[in-house]
PDB file of C-alpha atoms in Angstrom:
ATOM      1  CA  GLY A   1     -13.499  22.841  -5.122  1.00 51.00           C
ATOM      2  CA  SER A   2     -11.443  24.709  -2.575  1.00 57.00           C
ATOM      3  CA  GLY A   3      -9.153  23.427   0.113  1.00 68.00           C
ATOM      4  CA  ALA A   4      -5.644  23.226   1.484  1.00 72.00           C
ATOM      5  CA  ASP A   5      -4.654  20.690  -1.178  1.00 80.00           C
ATOM      6  CA  ASN A   6      -5.560  22.956  -4.095  1.00 90.00           C
ATOM      7  CA  HIS A   7      -2.577  24.075  -6.174  1.00 92.00           C
ATOM      8  CA  THR A   8      -1.270  24.122  -9.706  1.00 93.00           C
ATOM      9  CA  SER A   9       0.364  20.942 -10.958  1.00 95.00           C
ATOM     10  CA  ARG A  10       3.866  20.260  -9.707  1.00 95.00           C
ATOM     11  CA  LEU A  11       4.140  17.118 -11.820  1.00 97.00           C
ATOM     12  CA  ALA A  12       3.201  18.347 -15.320  1.00 97.00           C
ATOM     13  CA  SER A  13       6.712  19.743 -15.732  1.00 97.00           C
ATOM     14  CA  ALA A  14       8.126  16.235 -15.055  1.00 97.00           C
ATOM     15  CA  LEU A  15       5.908  14.416 -17.568  1.00 98.00           C
ATOM     16  CA  PRO A  16       7.099  13.854 -21.144  1.00 97.00           C
ATOM     17  CA  GLY A  17       5.654  15.958 -23.933  1.00 96.00           C
ATOM     18  CA  SER A  18       4.347  12.717 -25.487  1.00 96.00           C
ATOM     19  CA  THR A  19       1.695  12.553 -22.741  1.00 97.00           C
ATOM     20  CA  VAL A  20      -1.800  12.296 -24.245  1.00 96.00           C
ATOM     21  CA  GLY A  21      -3.766  11.444 -21.116  1.00 96.00           C
ATOM     22  CA  VAL A  22      -3.220  12.136 -17.442  1.00 97.00           C
ATOM     23  CA  PHE A  23      -5.163  11.987 -14.191  1.00 97.00           C
ATOM     24  CA  GLU A  24      -3.618  13.883 -11.297  1.00 96.00           C
ATOM     25  CA  MET A  25      -4.510  13.901  -7.614  1.00 95.00           C
ATOM     26  CA  HIS A  26      -2.906  16.045  -4.936  1.00 94.00           C
ATOM     27  CA  SER A  27      -1.790  15.062  -1.424  1.00 93.00           C
ATOM     28  CA  ILE A  28      -2.715  11.404  -1.885  1.00 93.00           C
ATOM     29  CA  GLY A  29      -1.335  10.228   1.463  1.00 91.00           C
ATOM     30  CA  SER A  30      -3.193  12.763   3.559  1.00 90.00           C
ATOM     31  CA  GLN A  31      -6.386  12.445   1.500  1.00 88.00           C
ATOM     32  CA  VAL A  32      -6.530   8.653   1.876  1.00 89.00           C
ATOM     33  CA  THR A  33      -5.733   8.908   5.594  1.00 87.00           C
ATOM     34  CA  LYS A  34      -8.549  11.444   6.066  1.00 86.00           C
ATOM     35  CA  GLN A  35     -10.993   9.231   4.190  1.00 86.00           C
ATOM     36  CA  LEU A  36     -10.086   6.189   6.284  1.00 86.00           C
ATOM     37  CA  ASP A  37     -10.462   8.183   9.505  1.00 85.00           C
ATOM     38  CA  THR A  38     -13.827   9.539   8.343  1.00 84.00           C
ATOM     39  CA  LEU A  39     -14.996   6.050   7.395  1.00 83.00           C
ATOM     40  CA  ALA A  40     -13.986   4.640  10.775  1.00 80.00           C
ATOM     41  CA  ALA A  41     -15.421   7.480  12.881  1.00 81.00           C
ATOM     42  CA  GLY A  42     -18.246   6.256  15.075  1.00 74.00           C
ATOM     43  CA  GLN A  43     -18.235   2.824  13.473  1.00 76.00           C
ATOM     44  CA  SER A  44     -17.872  -0.559  15.092  1.00 75.00           C
ATOM     45  CA  GLY A  45     -17.971  -4.174  14.019  1.00 79.00           C
ATOM     46  CA  ALA A  46     -17.125  -5.161  10.449  1.00 83.00           C
ATOM     47  CA  ILE A  47     -16.533  -1.635   9.107  1.00 82.00           C
ATOM     48  CA  ALA A  48     -14.161  -0.690  11.915  1.00 82.00           C
ATOM     49  CA  ASP A  49     -12.343  -4.018  11.555  1.00 84.00           C
ATOM     50  CA  SER A  50     -11.978  -3.516   7.805  1.00 87.00           C
ATOM     51  CA  VAL A  51     -10.530  -0.027   8.200  1.00 85.00           C
ATOM     52  CA  LYS A  52      -8.116  -1.297  10.850  1.00 84.00           C
ATOM     53  CA  SER A  53      -7.016  -4.105   8.525  1.00 88.00           C
ATOM     54  CA  VAL A  54      -6.307  -1.588   5.761  1.00 87.00           C
ATOM     55  CA  LYS A  55      -4.330   0.654   8.127  1.00 84.00           C
ATOM     56  CA  ASP A  56      -2.355  -2.319   9.467  1.00 85.00           C
ATOM     57  CA  ALA A  57      -1.510  -3.447   5.933  1.00 84.00           C
ATOM     58  CA  LEU A  58      -0.367   0.065   4.991  1.00 83.00           C
ATOM     59  CA  ALA A  59       1.748   0.283   8.139  1.00 83.00           C
ATOM     60  CA  LYS A  60       3.614  -2.876   7.113  1.00 76.00           C
ATOM     61  CA  ILE A  61       4.824  -1.150   3.945  1.00 74.00           C
ATOM     62  CA  GLY A  62       5.812   2.062   5.717  1.00 80.00           C
ATOM     63  CA  GLY A  63       2.477   3.836   5.614  1.00 85.00           C
ATOM     64  CA  ILE A  64       1.352   6.376   3.030  1.00 89.00           C
ATOM     65  CA  ASP A  65       2.061   9.657   4.797  1.00 89.00           C
ATOM     66  CA  TRP A  66       5.042  10.144   2.503  1.00 91.00           C
ATOM     67  CA  LEU A  67       2.832  10.217  -0.614  1.00 92.00           C
ATOM     68  CA  GLY A  68       2.350  13.673  -2.075  1.00 95.00           C
ATOM     69  CA  ASP A  69       0.832  14.349  -5.483  1.00 96.00           C
ATOM     70  CA  GLY A  70       0.487  11.552  -8.016  1.00 97.00           C
ATOM     71  CA  VAL A  71      -0.421  11.026 -11.649  1.00 97.00           C
ATOM     72  CA  ALA A  72      -1.479   8.170 -13.905  1.00 98.00           C
ATOM     73  CA  VAL A  73      -0.164   8.805 -17.414  1.00 97.00           C
ATOM     74  CA  VAL A  74      -0.716   7.559 -20.967  1.00 96.00           C
ATOM     75  CA  THR A  75       1.878   8.457 -23.596  1.00 96.00           C
ATOM     76  CA  LYS A  76       1.907   8.133 -27.375  1.00 94.00           C
ATOM     77  CA  ASP A  77       5.063   8.039 -29.476  1.00 90.00           C
ATOM     78  CA  GLY A  78       4.133   7.547 -33.131  1.00 87.00           C
ATOM     79  CA  SER A  79       1.888   4.495 -33.105  1.00 83.00           C
ATOM     80  CA  SER A  80       3.286   3.177 -29.819  1.00 88.00           C
ATOM     81  CA  TYR A  81       1.556   3.679 -26.493  1.00 91.00           C
ATOM     82  CA  GLY A  82       3.078   3.620 -23.042  1.00 94.00           C
ATOM     83  CA  GLY A  83       2.535   5.081 -19.641  1.00 96.00           C
ATOM     84  CA  GLY A  84       2.808   4.605 -15.937  1.00 97.00           C
ATOM     85  CA  LEU A  85       2.587   6.278 -12.555  1.00 97.00           C
ATOM     86  CA  VAL A  86       4.566   9.136 -11.057  1.00 98.00           C
ATOM     87  CA  VAL A  87       4.233   9.971  -7.360  1.00 97.00           C
ATOM     88  CA  GLU A  88       5.844  12.676  -5.304  1.00 97.00           C
ATOM     89  CA  ALA A  89       7.795  12.025  -2.119  1.00 95.00           C
ATOM     90  CA  GLY A  90       8.968  14.616   0.377  1.00 92.00           C
ATOM     91  CA  ASP A  91      12.579  14.499  -0.808  1.00 96.00           C
ATOM     92  CA  ALA A  92      14.998  12.541  -2.975  1.00 97.00           C
ATOM     93  CA  ALA A  93      16.095  10.260  -0.144  1.00 96.00           C
ATOM     94  CA  THR A  94      12.508   9.219   0.571  1.00 95.00           C
ATOM     95  CA  ALA A  95      11.808   8.638  -3.138  1.00 96.00           C
ATOM     96  CA  SER A  96      14.887   6.431  -3.424  1.00 96.00           C
ATOM     97  CA  ALA A  97      13.942   4.459  -0.312  1.00 94.00           C
ATOM     98  CA  LYS A  98      10.373   3.878  -1.509  1.00 93.00           C
ATOM     99  CA  ALA A  99      11.517   2.787  -4.982  1.00 94.00           C
ATOM    100  CA  ALA A 100      13.886   0.328  -3.297  1.00 94.00           C
ATOM    101  CA  MET A 101      11.045  -0.891  -1.071  1.00 91.00           C
ATOM    102  CA  ILE A 102       8.894  -1.645  -4.130  1.00 90.00           C
ATOM    103  CA  THR A 103      11.647  -3.618  -5.845  1.00 90.00           C
ATOM    104  CA  ASN A 104      12.475  -5.463  -2.603  1.00 89.00           C
ATOM    105  CA  LEU A 105       8.828  -6.486  -2.188  1.00 86.00           C
ATOM    106  CA  ALA A 106       8.848  -7.760  -5.765  1.00 85.00           C
ATOM    107  CA  ALA A 107      12.000  -9.755  -5.033  1.00 85.00           C
ATOM    108  CA  LEU A 108      10.419 -11.286  -1.921  1.00 84.00           C
ATOM    109  CA  ALA A 109       7.333 -12.258  -3.906  1.00 80.00           C
ATOM    110  CA  GLY A 110       9.402 -13.493  -6.833  1.00 75.00           C
ATOM    111  CA  GLY A 111       9.398 -17.147  -5.871  1.00 76.00           C
ATOM    112  CA  SER A 112       5.667 -17.575  -5.381  1.00 79.00           C
ATOM    113  CA  LEU A 113       4.628 -15.255  -8.229  1.00 78.00           C
ATOM    114  CA  LYS A 114       7.465 -16.293 -10.567  1.00 84.00           C
ATOM    115  CA  LEU A 115       8.689 -12.721 -10.920  1.00 88.00           C
ATOM    116  CA  THR A 116      12.152 -11.978 -12.214  1.00 90.00           C
ATOM    117  CA  SER A 117      14.012  -8.683 -12.339  1.00 90.00           C
ATOM    118  CA  ARG A 118      17.049  -7.003 -13.803  1.00 93.00           C
ATOM    119  CA  ASP A 119      18.855  -3.758 -13.015  1.00 95.00           C
ATOM    120  CA  GLU A 120      20.024  -1.165 -15.488  1.00 96.00           C
ATOM    121  CA  THR A 121      21.324   2.398 -15.347  1.00 97.00           C
ATOM    122  CA  TYR A 122      20.169   5.232 -17.600  1.00 97.00           C
ATOM    123  CA  LYS A 123      21.830   8.644 -17.422  1.00 97.00           C
ATOM    124  CA  GLY A 124      23.002   7.875 -13.914  1.00 96.00           C
ATOM    125  CA  VAL A 125      19.572   6.739 -12.676  1.00 97.00           C
ATOM    126  CA  ALA A 126      19.165   3.157 -11.422  1.00 96.00           C
ATOM    127  CA  ILE A 127      16.172   1.347 -12.918  1.00 97.00           C
ATOM    128  CA  THR A 128      14.791  -2.027 -11.857  1.00 96.00           C
ATOM    129  CA  VAL A 129      12.727  -3.858 -14.477  1.00 96.00           C
ATOM    130  CA  ILE A 130      10.357  -6.489 -13.067  1.00 94.00           C
ATOM    131  CA  SER A 131       9.080  -9.196 -15.420  1.00 92.00           C
ATOM    132  CA  ILE A 132       5.613 -10.528 -14.650  1.00 88.00           C
ATOM    133  CA  PRO A 133       4.477 -13.817 -16.265  1.00 87.00           C
ATOM    134  CA  ASN A 134       1.657 -13.388 -18.752  1.00 79.00           C
ATOM    135  CA  GLY A 135      -0.353 -16.552 -19.190  1.00 64.00           C
ATOM    136  CA  SER A 136      -2.355 -15.270 -22.158  1.00 69.00           C
ATOM    137  CA  ASN A 137       0.487 -15.211 -24.677  1.00 71.00           C
ATOM    138  CA  GLY A 138       3.579 -16.262 -22.787  1.00 70.00           C
ATOM    139  CA  THR A 139       5.348 -12.910 -23.206  1.00 82.00           C
ATOM    140  CA  PRO A 140       6.137 -11.398 -19.794  1.00 87.00           C
ATOM    141  CA  VAL A 141       4.797  -7.951 -18.897  1.00 90.00           C
ATOM    142  CA  GLU A 142       7.614  -5.636 -17.836  1.00 93.00           C
ATOM    143  CA  VAL A 143       7.230  -2.922 -15.205  1.00 95.00           C
ATOM    144  CA  ALA A 144      10.132  -0.570 -14.544  1.00 96.00           C
ATOM    145  CA  VAL A 145      10.674   1.311 -11.277  1.00 97.00           C
ATOM    146  CA  ALA A 146      13.074   4.169 -10.534  1.00 97.00           C
ATOM    147  CA  ALA A 147      13.524   7.299  -8.438  1.00 97.00           C
ATOM    148  CA  LYS A 148      14.236  10.629 -10.121  1.00 97.00           C
ATOM    149  CA  ASP A 149      14.883  13.468  -7.683  1.00 96.00           C
ATOM    150  CA  ASN A 150      11.882  13.410  -5.303  1.00 97.00           C
ATOM    151  CA  LEU A 151       9.731  11.321  -7.658  1.00 97.00           C
ATOM    152  CA  VAL A 152       9.004   7.594  -7.715  1.00 97.00           C
ATOM    153  CA  VAL A 153       8.339   6.484 -11.283  1.00 98.00           C
ATOM    154  CA  ALA A 154       6.813   3.172 -12.365  1.00 97.00           C
ATOM    155  CA  GLY A 155       6.064   2.427 -15.980  1.00 96.00           C
ATOM    156  CA  TYR A 156       5.076  -0.126 -18.559  1.00 93.00           C
ATOM    157  CA  THR A 157       8.523  -1.276 -19.768  1.00 91.00           C
ATOM    158  CA  ASP A 158      11.499   0.968 -19.142  1.00 95.00           C
ATOM    159  CA  ALA A 159      10.524   3.308 -22.009  1.00 96.00           C
ATOM    160  CA  PHE A 160       8.203   5.414 -19.841  1.00 97.00           C
ATOM    161  CA  VAL A 161      10.713   5.673 -17.001  1.00 97.00           C
ATOM    162  CA  LYS A 162      13.431   6.743 -19.434  1.00 97.00           C
ATOM    163  CA  ALA A 163      11.092   9.312 -20.986  1.00 97.00           C
ATOM    164  CA  VAL A 164      10.504  10.847 -17.539  1.00 97.00           C
ATOM    165  CA  ILE A 165      14.263  10.863 -16.875  1.00 97.00           C
ATOM    166  CA  ASP A 166      14.798  12.641 -20.218  1.00 97.00           C
ATOM    167  CA  THR A 167      12.097  15.242 -19.586  1.00 97.00           C
ATOM    168  CA  THR A 168      13.045  18.848 -18.906  1.00 96.00           C
ATOM    169  CA  PRO A 169      10.588  21.663 -18.143  1.00 94.00           C
ATOM    170  CA  GLY A 170      10.973  22.857 -21.739  1.00 95.00           C
ATOM    171  CA  SER A 171      10.058  19.479 -23.241  1.00 96.00           C
ATOM    172  CA  SER A 172       7.380  18.547 -20.731  1.00 97.00           C
ATOM    173  CA  LEU A 173       3.597  18.358 -20.783  1.00 97.00           C
ATOM    174  CA  ALA A 174       3.547  21.657 -18.870  1.00 97.00           C
ATOM    175  CA  SER A 175       5.198  23.382 -21.845  1.00 96.00           C
ATOM    176  CA  SER A 176       2.429  22.220 -24.212  1.00 94.00           C
ATOM    177  CA  SER A 177       0.250  25.132 -25.329  1.00 94.00           C
ATOM    178  CA  ASP A 178      -2.807  22.835 -25.521  1.00 93.00           C
ATOM    179  CA  TYR A 179      -2.351  21.561 -21.966  1.00 95.00           C
ATOM    180  CA  SER A 180      -1.717  25.071 -20.632  1.00 94.00           C
ATOM    181  CA  ALA A 181      -4.823  26.442 -22.367  1.00 94.00           C
ATOM    182  CA  VAL A 182      -7.024  23.622 -21.092  1.00 93.00           C
ATOM    183  CA  MET A 183      -5.821  23.938 -17.503  1.00 93.00           C
ATOM    184  CA  SER A 184      -6.156  27.721 -17.589  1.00 92.00           C
ATOM    185  CA  SER A 185      -9.771  27.413 -18.760  1.00 92.00           C
ATOM    186  CA  ALA A 186     -10.688  24.570 -16.410  1.00 90.00           C
ATOM    187  CA  GLY A 187      -8.931  25.981 -13.340  1.00 88.00           C
ATOM    188  CA  ALA A 188      -5.245  25.264 -12.887  1.00 88.00           C
ATOM    189  CA  ASN A 189      -5.536  25.596  -9.091  1.00 91.00           C
ATOM    190  CA  ASN A 190      -7.243  22.340  -8.104  1.00 91.00           C
ATOM    191  CA  MET A 191      -7.162  19.227  -5.948  1.00 91.00           C
ATOM    192  CA  ALA A 192      -7.458  16.804  -8.873  1.00 92.00           C
ATOM    193  CA  SER A 193      -7.622  17.063 -12.641  1.00 93.00           C
ATOM    194  CA  GLY A 194      -7.840  14.997 -15.796  1.00 94.00           C
ATOM    195  CA  TYR A 195      -6.580  15.796 -19.282  1.00 95.00           C
ATOM    196  CA  VAL A 196      -6.997  13.923 -22.560  1.00 94.00           C
ATOM    197  CA  ASN A 197      -5.583  15.085 -25.904  1.00 93.00           C
ATOM    198  CA  ILE A 198      -8.534  14.115 -28.109  1.00 89.00           C
ATOM    199  CA  PRO A 199      -6.953  15.089 -31.475  1.00 87.00           C
ATOM    200  CA  ALA A 200      -3.950  12.856 -30.758  1.00 88.00           C
ATOM    201  CA  LEU A 201      -6.282   9.915 -30.074  1.00 87.00           C
ATOM    202  CA  GLU A 202      -9.068  10.521 -32.601  1.00 86.00           C
ATOM    203  CA  ASP A 203      -7.998   7.682 -34.908  1.00 85.00           C
ATOM    204  CA  GLN A 204      -8.046   5.144 -32.075  1.00 83.00           C
ATOM    205  CA  ILE A 205     -11.317   6.501 -30.667  1.00 83.00           C
ATOM    206  CA  GLY A 206     -13.005   6.461 -34.088  1.00 84.00           C
ATOM    207  CA  GLN A 207     -11.827   2.951 -34.865  1.00 82.00           C
ATOM    208  CA  ALA A 208     -13.008   1.742 -31.468  1.00 83.00           C
ATOM    209  CA  LEU A 209     -16.457   3.322 -31.848  1.00 84.00           C
ATOM    210  CA  LEU A 210     -16.895   1.818 -35.313  1.00 84.00           C
ATOM    211  CA  ALA A 211     -15.027  -1.427 -34.697  1.00 83.00           C
ATOM    212  CA  SER A 212     -17.635  -3.506 -36.493  1.00 83.00           C
ATOM    213  CA  GLN A 213     -17.543  -1.168 -39.523  1.00 83.00           C
ATOM    214  CA  SER A 214     -13.890  -0.202 -39.744  1.00 74.00           C
ATOM    215  CA  SER A 215     -14.060   1.284 -43.246  1.00 85.00           C
ATOM    216  CA  ARG A 216     -16.785   3.752 -42.238  1.00 86.00           C
ATOM    217  CA  TRP A 217     -14.406   5.645 -39.967  1.00 82.00           C
ATOM    218  CA  THR A 218     -11.716   5.865 -42.665  1.00 84.00           C
ATOM    219  CA  LEU A 219     -14.089   6.774 -45.510  1.00 87.00           C
ATOM    220  CA  ASP A 220     -17.062   8.584 -43.963  1.00 88.00           C
ATOM    221  CA  TYR A 221     -15.761  10.350 -40.850  1.00 84.00           C
ATOM    222  CA  LYS A 222     -11.989  10.845 -40.718  1.00 82.00           C
ATOM    223  CA  PRO A 223     -11.760  13.012 -43.891  1.00 85.00           C
ATOM    224  CA  TYR A 224     -14.282  15.456 -42.453  1.00 82.00           C
TER     225      TYR A 224
END
């Protein structure tokens, strides 16, 4: 499509080269605001009340106008998977303030939700790791939050956040020849895009498709 929000990715150069899947959307704050306004236009009753409730809730956490582009990311390092979210703020000060807001909200909810947190520093960047109780196996799920330059980063464990901190343009997803070729063919100037590195995931995909016949993938498909 075409529109004011169409541009090449500003976030691919901040994502680690271990990225195997990513969904990116541009100008999230303005897009969501436009959609809410469109939904509410000319409406009354329950729909109008629902939209107002959403807007009021967003206002309590500082609104979403600050949100620029954002990505949901899956990474693969050997046999280990990770990932998280990276969103763009207008500047470093805003990113830092929003990261602090997220960790403060988690602290406020800590008592009722039994959340705990710890702070650490990696290469000069402050990271807050929030532990969320997991009733299924008793091992808490850890979510790390940090601000790097004008980006707010949240990831599964601190590994993803540290990978983003480590990333340079030369080691990033943007420097991958496969990613560059795909985006060039699909249209690098866009409002939203998705990318999946199928070869990097073929073992997992094959095993999932033939889960009830695991040996068939290994013997009958993978070699060919």
